[in-house]
mmCIF file of C-alpha atoms in Angstrom:
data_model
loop_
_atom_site.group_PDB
_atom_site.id
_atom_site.type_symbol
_atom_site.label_atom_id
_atom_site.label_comp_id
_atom_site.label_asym_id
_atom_site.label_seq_id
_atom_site.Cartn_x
_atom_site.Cartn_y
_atom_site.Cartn_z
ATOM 1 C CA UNK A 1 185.105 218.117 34.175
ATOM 2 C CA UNK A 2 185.314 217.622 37.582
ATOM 3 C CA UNK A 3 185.340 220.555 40.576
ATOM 4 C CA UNK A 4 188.075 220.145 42.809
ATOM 5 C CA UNK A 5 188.649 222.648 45.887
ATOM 6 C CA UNK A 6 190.323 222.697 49.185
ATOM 7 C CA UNK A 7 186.816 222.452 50.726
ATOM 8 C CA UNK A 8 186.085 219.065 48.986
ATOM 9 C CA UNK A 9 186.563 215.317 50.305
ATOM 10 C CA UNK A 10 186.042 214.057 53.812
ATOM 11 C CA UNK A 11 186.075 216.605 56.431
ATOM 12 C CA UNK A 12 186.681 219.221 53.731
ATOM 13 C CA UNK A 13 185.249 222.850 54.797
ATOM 14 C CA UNK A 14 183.563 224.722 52.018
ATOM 15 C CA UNK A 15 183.379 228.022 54.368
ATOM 16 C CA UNK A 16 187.284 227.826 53.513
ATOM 17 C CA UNK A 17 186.714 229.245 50.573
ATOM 18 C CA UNK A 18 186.347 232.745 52.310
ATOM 19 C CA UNK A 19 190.101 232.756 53.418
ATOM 20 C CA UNK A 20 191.696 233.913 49.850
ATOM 21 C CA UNK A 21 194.348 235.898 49.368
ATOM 22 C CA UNK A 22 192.520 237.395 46.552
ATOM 23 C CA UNK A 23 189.565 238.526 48.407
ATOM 24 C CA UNK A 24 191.747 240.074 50.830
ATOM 25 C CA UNK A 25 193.903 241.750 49.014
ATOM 26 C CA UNK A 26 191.116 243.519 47.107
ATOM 27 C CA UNK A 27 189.389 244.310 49.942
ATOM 28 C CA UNK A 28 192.978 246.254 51.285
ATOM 29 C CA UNK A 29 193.150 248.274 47.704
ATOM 30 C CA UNK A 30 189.599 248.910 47.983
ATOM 31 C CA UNK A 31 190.493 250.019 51.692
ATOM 32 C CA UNK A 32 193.170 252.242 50.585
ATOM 33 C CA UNK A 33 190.436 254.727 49.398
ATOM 34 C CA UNK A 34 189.877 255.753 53.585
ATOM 35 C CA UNK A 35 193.201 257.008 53.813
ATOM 36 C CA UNK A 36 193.019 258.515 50.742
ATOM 37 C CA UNK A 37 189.799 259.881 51.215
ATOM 38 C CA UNK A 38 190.953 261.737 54.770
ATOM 39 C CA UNK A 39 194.048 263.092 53.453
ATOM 40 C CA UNK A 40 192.172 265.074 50.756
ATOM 41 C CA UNK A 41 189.510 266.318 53.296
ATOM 42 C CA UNK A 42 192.095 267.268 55.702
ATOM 43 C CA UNK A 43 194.387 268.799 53.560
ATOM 44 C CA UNK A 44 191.484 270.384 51.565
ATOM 45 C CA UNK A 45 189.829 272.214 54.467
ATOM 46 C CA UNK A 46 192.899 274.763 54.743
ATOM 47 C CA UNK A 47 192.500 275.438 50.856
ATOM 48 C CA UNK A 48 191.372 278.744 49.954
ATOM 49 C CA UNK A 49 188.117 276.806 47.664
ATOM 50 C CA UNK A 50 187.825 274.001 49.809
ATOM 51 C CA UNK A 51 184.649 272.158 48.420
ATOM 52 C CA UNK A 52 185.876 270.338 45.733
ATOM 53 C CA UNK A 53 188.828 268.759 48.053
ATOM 54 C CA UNK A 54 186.618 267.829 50.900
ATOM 55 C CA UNK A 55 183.747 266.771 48.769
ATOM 56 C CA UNK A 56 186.168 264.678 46.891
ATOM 57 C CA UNK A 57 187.592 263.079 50.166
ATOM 58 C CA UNK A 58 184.619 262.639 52.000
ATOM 59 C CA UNK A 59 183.315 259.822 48.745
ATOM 60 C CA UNK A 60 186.472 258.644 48.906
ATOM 61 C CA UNK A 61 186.395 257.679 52.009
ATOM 62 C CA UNK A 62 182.486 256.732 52.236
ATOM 63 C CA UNK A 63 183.161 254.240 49.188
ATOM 64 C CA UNK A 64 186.500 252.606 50.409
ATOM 65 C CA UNK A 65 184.229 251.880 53.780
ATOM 66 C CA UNK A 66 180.682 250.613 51.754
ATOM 67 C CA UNK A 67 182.919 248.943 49.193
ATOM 68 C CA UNK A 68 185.264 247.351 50.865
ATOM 69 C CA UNK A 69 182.636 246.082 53.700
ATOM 70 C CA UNK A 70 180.510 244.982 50.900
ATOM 71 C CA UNK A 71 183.438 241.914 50.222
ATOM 72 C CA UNK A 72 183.290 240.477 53.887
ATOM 73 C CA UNK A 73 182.264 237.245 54.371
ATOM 74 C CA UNK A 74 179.029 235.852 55.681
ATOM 75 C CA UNK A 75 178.987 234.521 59.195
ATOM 76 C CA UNK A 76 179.453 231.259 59.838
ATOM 77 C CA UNK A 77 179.730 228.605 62.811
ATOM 78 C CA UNK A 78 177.615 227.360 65.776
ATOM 79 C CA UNK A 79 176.866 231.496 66.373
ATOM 80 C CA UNK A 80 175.536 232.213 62.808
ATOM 81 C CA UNK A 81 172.014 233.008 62.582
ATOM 82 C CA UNK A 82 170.797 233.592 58.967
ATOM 83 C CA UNK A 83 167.354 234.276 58.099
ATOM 84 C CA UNK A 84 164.913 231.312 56.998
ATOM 85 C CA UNK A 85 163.893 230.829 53.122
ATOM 86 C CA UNK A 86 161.118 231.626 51.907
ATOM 87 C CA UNK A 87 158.307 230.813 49.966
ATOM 88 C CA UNK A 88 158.183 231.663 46.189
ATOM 89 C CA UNK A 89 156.695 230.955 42.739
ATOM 90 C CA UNK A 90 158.655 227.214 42.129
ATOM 91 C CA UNK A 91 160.340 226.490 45.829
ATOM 92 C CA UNK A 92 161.789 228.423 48.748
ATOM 93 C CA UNK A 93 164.309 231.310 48.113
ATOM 94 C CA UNK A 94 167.363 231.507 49.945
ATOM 95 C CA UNK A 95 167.835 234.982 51.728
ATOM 96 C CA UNK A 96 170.593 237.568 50.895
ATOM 97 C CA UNK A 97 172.988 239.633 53.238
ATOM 98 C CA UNK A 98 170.599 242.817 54.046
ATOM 99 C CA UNK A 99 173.880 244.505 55.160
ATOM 100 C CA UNK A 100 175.896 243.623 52.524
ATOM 101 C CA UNK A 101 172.949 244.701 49.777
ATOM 102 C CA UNK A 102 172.218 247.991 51.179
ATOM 103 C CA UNK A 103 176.938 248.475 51.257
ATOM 104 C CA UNK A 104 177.069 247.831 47.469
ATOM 105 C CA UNK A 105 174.033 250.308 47.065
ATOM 106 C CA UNK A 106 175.721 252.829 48.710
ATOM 107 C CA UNK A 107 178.506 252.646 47.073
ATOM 108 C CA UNK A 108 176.540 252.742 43.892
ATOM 109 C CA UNK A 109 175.449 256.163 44.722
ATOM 110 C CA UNK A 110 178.659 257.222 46.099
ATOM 111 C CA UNK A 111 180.330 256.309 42.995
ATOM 112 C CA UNK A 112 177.672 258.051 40.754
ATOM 113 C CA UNK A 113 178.080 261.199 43.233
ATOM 114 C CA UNK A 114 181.605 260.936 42.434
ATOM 115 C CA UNK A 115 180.887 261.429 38.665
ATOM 116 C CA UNK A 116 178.618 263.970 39.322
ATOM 117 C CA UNK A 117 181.092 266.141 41.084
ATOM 118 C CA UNK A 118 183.874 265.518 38.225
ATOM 119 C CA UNK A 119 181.574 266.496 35.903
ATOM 120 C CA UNK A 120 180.304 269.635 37.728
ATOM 121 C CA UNK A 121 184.092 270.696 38.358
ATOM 122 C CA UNK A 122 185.955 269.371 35.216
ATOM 123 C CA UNK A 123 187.424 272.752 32.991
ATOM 124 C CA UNK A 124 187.976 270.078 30.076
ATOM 125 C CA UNK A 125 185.910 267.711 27.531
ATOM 126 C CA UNK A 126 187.689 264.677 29.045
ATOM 127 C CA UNK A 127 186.864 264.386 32.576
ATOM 128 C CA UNK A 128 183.498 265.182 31.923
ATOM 129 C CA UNK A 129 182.691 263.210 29.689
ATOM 130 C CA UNK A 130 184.520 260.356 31.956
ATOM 131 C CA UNK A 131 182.558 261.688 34.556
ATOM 132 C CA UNK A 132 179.261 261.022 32.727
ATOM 133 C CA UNK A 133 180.574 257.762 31.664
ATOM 134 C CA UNK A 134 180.422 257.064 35.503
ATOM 135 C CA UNK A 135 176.957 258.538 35.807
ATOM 136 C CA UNK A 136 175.690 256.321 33.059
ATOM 137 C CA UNK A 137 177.475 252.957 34.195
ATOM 138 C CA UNK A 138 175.959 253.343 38.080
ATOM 139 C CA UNK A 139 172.471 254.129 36.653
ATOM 140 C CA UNK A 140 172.747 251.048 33.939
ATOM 141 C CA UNK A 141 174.223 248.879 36.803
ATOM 142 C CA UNK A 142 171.089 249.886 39.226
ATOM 143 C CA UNK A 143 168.659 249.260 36.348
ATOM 144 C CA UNK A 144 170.315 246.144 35.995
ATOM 145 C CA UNK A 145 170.647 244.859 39.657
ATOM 146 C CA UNK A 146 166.422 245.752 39.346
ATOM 147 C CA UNK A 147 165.941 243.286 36.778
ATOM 148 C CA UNK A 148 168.090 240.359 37.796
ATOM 149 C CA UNK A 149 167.261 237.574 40.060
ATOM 150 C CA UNK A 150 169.814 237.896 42.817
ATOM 151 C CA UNK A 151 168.414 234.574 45.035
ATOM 152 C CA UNK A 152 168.834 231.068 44.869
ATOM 153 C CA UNK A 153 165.869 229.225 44.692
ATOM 154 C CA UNK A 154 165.535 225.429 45.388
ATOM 155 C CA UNK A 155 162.102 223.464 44.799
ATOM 156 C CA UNK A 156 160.475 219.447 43.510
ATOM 157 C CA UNK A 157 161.723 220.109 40.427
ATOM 158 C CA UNK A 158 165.376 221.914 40.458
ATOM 159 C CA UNK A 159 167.590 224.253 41.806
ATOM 160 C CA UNK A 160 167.472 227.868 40.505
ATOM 161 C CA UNK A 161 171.203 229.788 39.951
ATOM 162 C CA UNK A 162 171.006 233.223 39.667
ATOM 163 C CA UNK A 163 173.471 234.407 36.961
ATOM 164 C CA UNK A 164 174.208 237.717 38.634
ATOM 165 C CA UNK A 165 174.276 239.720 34.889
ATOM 166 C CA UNK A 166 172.775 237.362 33.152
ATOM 167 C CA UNK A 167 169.589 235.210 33.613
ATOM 168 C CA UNK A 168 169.323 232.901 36.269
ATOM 169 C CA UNK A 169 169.414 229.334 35.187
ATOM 170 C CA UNK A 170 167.242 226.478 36.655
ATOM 171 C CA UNK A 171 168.800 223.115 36.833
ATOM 172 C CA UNK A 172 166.990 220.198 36.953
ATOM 173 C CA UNK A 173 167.431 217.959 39.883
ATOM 174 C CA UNK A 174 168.364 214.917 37.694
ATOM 175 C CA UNK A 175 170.933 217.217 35.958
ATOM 176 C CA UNK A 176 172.861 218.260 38.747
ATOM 177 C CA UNK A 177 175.948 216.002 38.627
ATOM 178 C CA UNK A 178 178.004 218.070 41.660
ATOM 179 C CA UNK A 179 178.361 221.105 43.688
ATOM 180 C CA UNK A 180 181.480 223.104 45.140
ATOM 181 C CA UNK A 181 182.291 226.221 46.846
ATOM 182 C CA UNK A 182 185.392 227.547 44.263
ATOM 183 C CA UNK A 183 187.558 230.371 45.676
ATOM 184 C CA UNK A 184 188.559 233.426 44.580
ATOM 185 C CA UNK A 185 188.304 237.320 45.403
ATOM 186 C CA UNK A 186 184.630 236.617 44.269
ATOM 187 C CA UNK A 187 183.990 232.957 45.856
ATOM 188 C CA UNK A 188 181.299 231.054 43.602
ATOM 189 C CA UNK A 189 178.747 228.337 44.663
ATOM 190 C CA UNK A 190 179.286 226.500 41.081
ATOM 191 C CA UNK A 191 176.493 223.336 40.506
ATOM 192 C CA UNK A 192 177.847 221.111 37.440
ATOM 193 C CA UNK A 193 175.075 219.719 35.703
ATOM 194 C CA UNK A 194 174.790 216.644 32.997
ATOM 195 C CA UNK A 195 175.970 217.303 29.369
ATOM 196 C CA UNK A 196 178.411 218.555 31.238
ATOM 197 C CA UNK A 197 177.715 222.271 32.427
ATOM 198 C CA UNK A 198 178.103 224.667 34.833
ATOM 199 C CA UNK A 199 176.118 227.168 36.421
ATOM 200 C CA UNK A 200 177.132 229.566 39.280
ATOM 201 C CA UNK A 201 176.377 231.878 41.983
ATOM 202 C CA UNK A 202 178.476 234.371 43.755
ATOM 203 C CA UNK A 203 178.650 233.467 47.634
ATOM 204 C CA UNK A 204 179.449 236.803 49.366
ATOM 205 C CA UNK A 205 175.599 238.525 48.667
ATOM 206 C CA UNK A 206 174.184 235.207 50.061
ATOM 207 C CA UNK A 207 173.207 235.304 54.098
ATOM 208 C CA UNK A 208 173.634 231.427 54.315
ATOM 209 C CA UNK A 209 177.263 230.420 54.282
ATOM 210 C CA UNK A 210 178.844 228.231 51.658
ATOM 211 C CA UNK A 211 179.113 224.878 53.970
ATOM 212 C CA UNK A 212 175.061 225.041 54.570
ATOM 213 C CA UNK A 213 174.520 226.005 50.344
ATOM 214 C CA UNK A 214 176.940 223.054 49.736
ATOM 215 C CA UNK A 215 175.259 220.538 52.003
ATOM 216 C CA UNK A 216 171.803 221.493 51.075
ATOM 217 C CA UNK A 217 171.887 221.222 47.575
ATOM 218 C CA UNK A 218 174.507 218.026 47.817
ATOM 219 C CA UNK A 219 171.698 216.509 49.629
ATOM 220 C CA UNK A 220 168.486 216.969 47.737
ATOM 221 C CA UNK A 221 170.915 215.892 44.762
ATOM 222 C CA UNK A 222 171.417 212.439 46.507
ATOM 223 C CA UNK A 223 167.826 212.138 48.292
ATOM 224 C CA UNK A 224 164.536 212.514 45.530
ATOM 225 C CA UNK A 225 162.551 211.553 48.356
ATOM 226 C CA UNK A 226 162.867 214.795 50.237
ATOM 227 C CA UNK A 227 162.620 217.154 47.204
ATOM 228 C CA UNK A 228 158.514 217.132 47.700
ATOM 229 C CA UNK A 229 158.634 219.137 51.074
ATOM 230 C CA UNK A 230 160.606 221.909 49.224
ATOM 231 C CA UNK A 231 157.810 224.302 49.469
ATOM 232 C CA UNK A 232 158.203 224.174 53.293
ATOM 233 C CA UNK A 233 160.677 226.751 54.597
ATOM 234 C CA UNK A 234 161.313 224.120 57.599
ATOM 235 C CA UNK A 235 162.580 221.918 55.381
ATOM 236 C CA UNK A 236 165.566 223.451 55.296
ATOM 237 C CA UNK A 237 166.016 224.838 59.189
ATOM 238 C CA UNK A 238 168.381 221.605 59.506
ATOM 239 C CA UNK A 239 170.592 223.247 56.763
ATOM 240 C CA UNK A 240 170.242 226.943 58.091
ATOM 241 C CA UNK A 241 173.151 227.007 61.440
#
């Protein structure tokens, strides 16, 4: 199997992998919520109980903003400025998006607020126990996110994936047959190893953009001479802009 994108070949640019329809046109439903969110807390706020209306708009709105900011792209270009690796157990880790952690947080809360209130307002079995459903989802999600490795780690002997709900997986350098930056509403760093197999990496939570990921683990595949100083974090400043 062989990974073929718009971003590969001569001159390709893996950063275009951020330009999908399908990113975008999540992040306009997501969006939607704002609107949404408004007209209930408007309209509720002349209502003769208006809590539950304005309540109900205001985490509308708050989650179409945290969840809809939490699919933007990283920066990228001659202005970006991502934060260094650092040094870890095995290599250097590979910062994530501070912003775009603490947006998908809030939204977690939001969300579990949101089942809160149906629960506290629901007259029926249903929506409450939908409601709860909610509750239990966020706090298994949180427990979750605790517990995962959410960084990609590169040192000597291989590059480590994180697997987002799943375990991260640590390719060896030998293994690592090609890299790619694959589209979609979720774009993926995705490493195919030897055997064959592939292992991947979603590219929005990661501060560096997909053009530095791609042409810092494309070289240490090629050069075996340069995987020693991977304990270094300037070993990979030439990578970081």
């Amino acid at each position: 199997m062989v990974l073929r994108e718009p971003s590969e070949g001569p001159g390709g640019d893996p950063d275009a992998v951020y330009r999908s329809l399908g990113r975008y046109a999540v992040i306009g439903l997501v969006a939607l919520m704002v609107p949404i969110g408004v007209f209930f807390a408007v309209a509720g706020a002349g209502a003769e109980d208006p809590a539950f209306p304005v309540a109900l708009g205001v985490l509308l709105a708050v989650l179409g903003v945290t969840g809809a900011g939490s699919l933007t792209a990283p920066r990228h270009g001659p202005r970006a400025d991502p934060p260094p690796a650092v040094a870890v157990e095995g290599g250097l880790a590979l910062p994530l998006r501070r912003a775009q952690v603490l947006l998908r947080a809030v939204a977690g809360v939001v969300l579990g607020l949101l089942g809160v209130l149906v629960v506290l307002v629901a007259d029926s079995a249903g929506p409450r126990v939908l409601g709860g459903l909610v509750v239990l989802g966020v706090v298994g999600a949180a427990a979750l996110a605790a517990r995962t490795e959410t960084r990609l780690v590169v040192g000597p002997e291989g590059l480590r994936v994180p697997g987002g709900v799943t375990r991260a997986q640590t390719v060896p350098w030998r293994d690592v047959a090609e890299v790619a930056a694959v589209r979609g509403w979720q774009p993926h760093l995705v490493v195919r190893s030897k055997g064959p197999g592939l292992v991947a990496c979603r590219l929005l939570p990661q501060a560096w953009p997909a053009s530095a990921l791609v042409a810092l683990v494309e070289h240490h595949r090629r050069r075996a001479g340069d995987r020693a100083a991977l304990v270094h974090p300037d070993a990979l400043e030439r990578f970081r802009s």
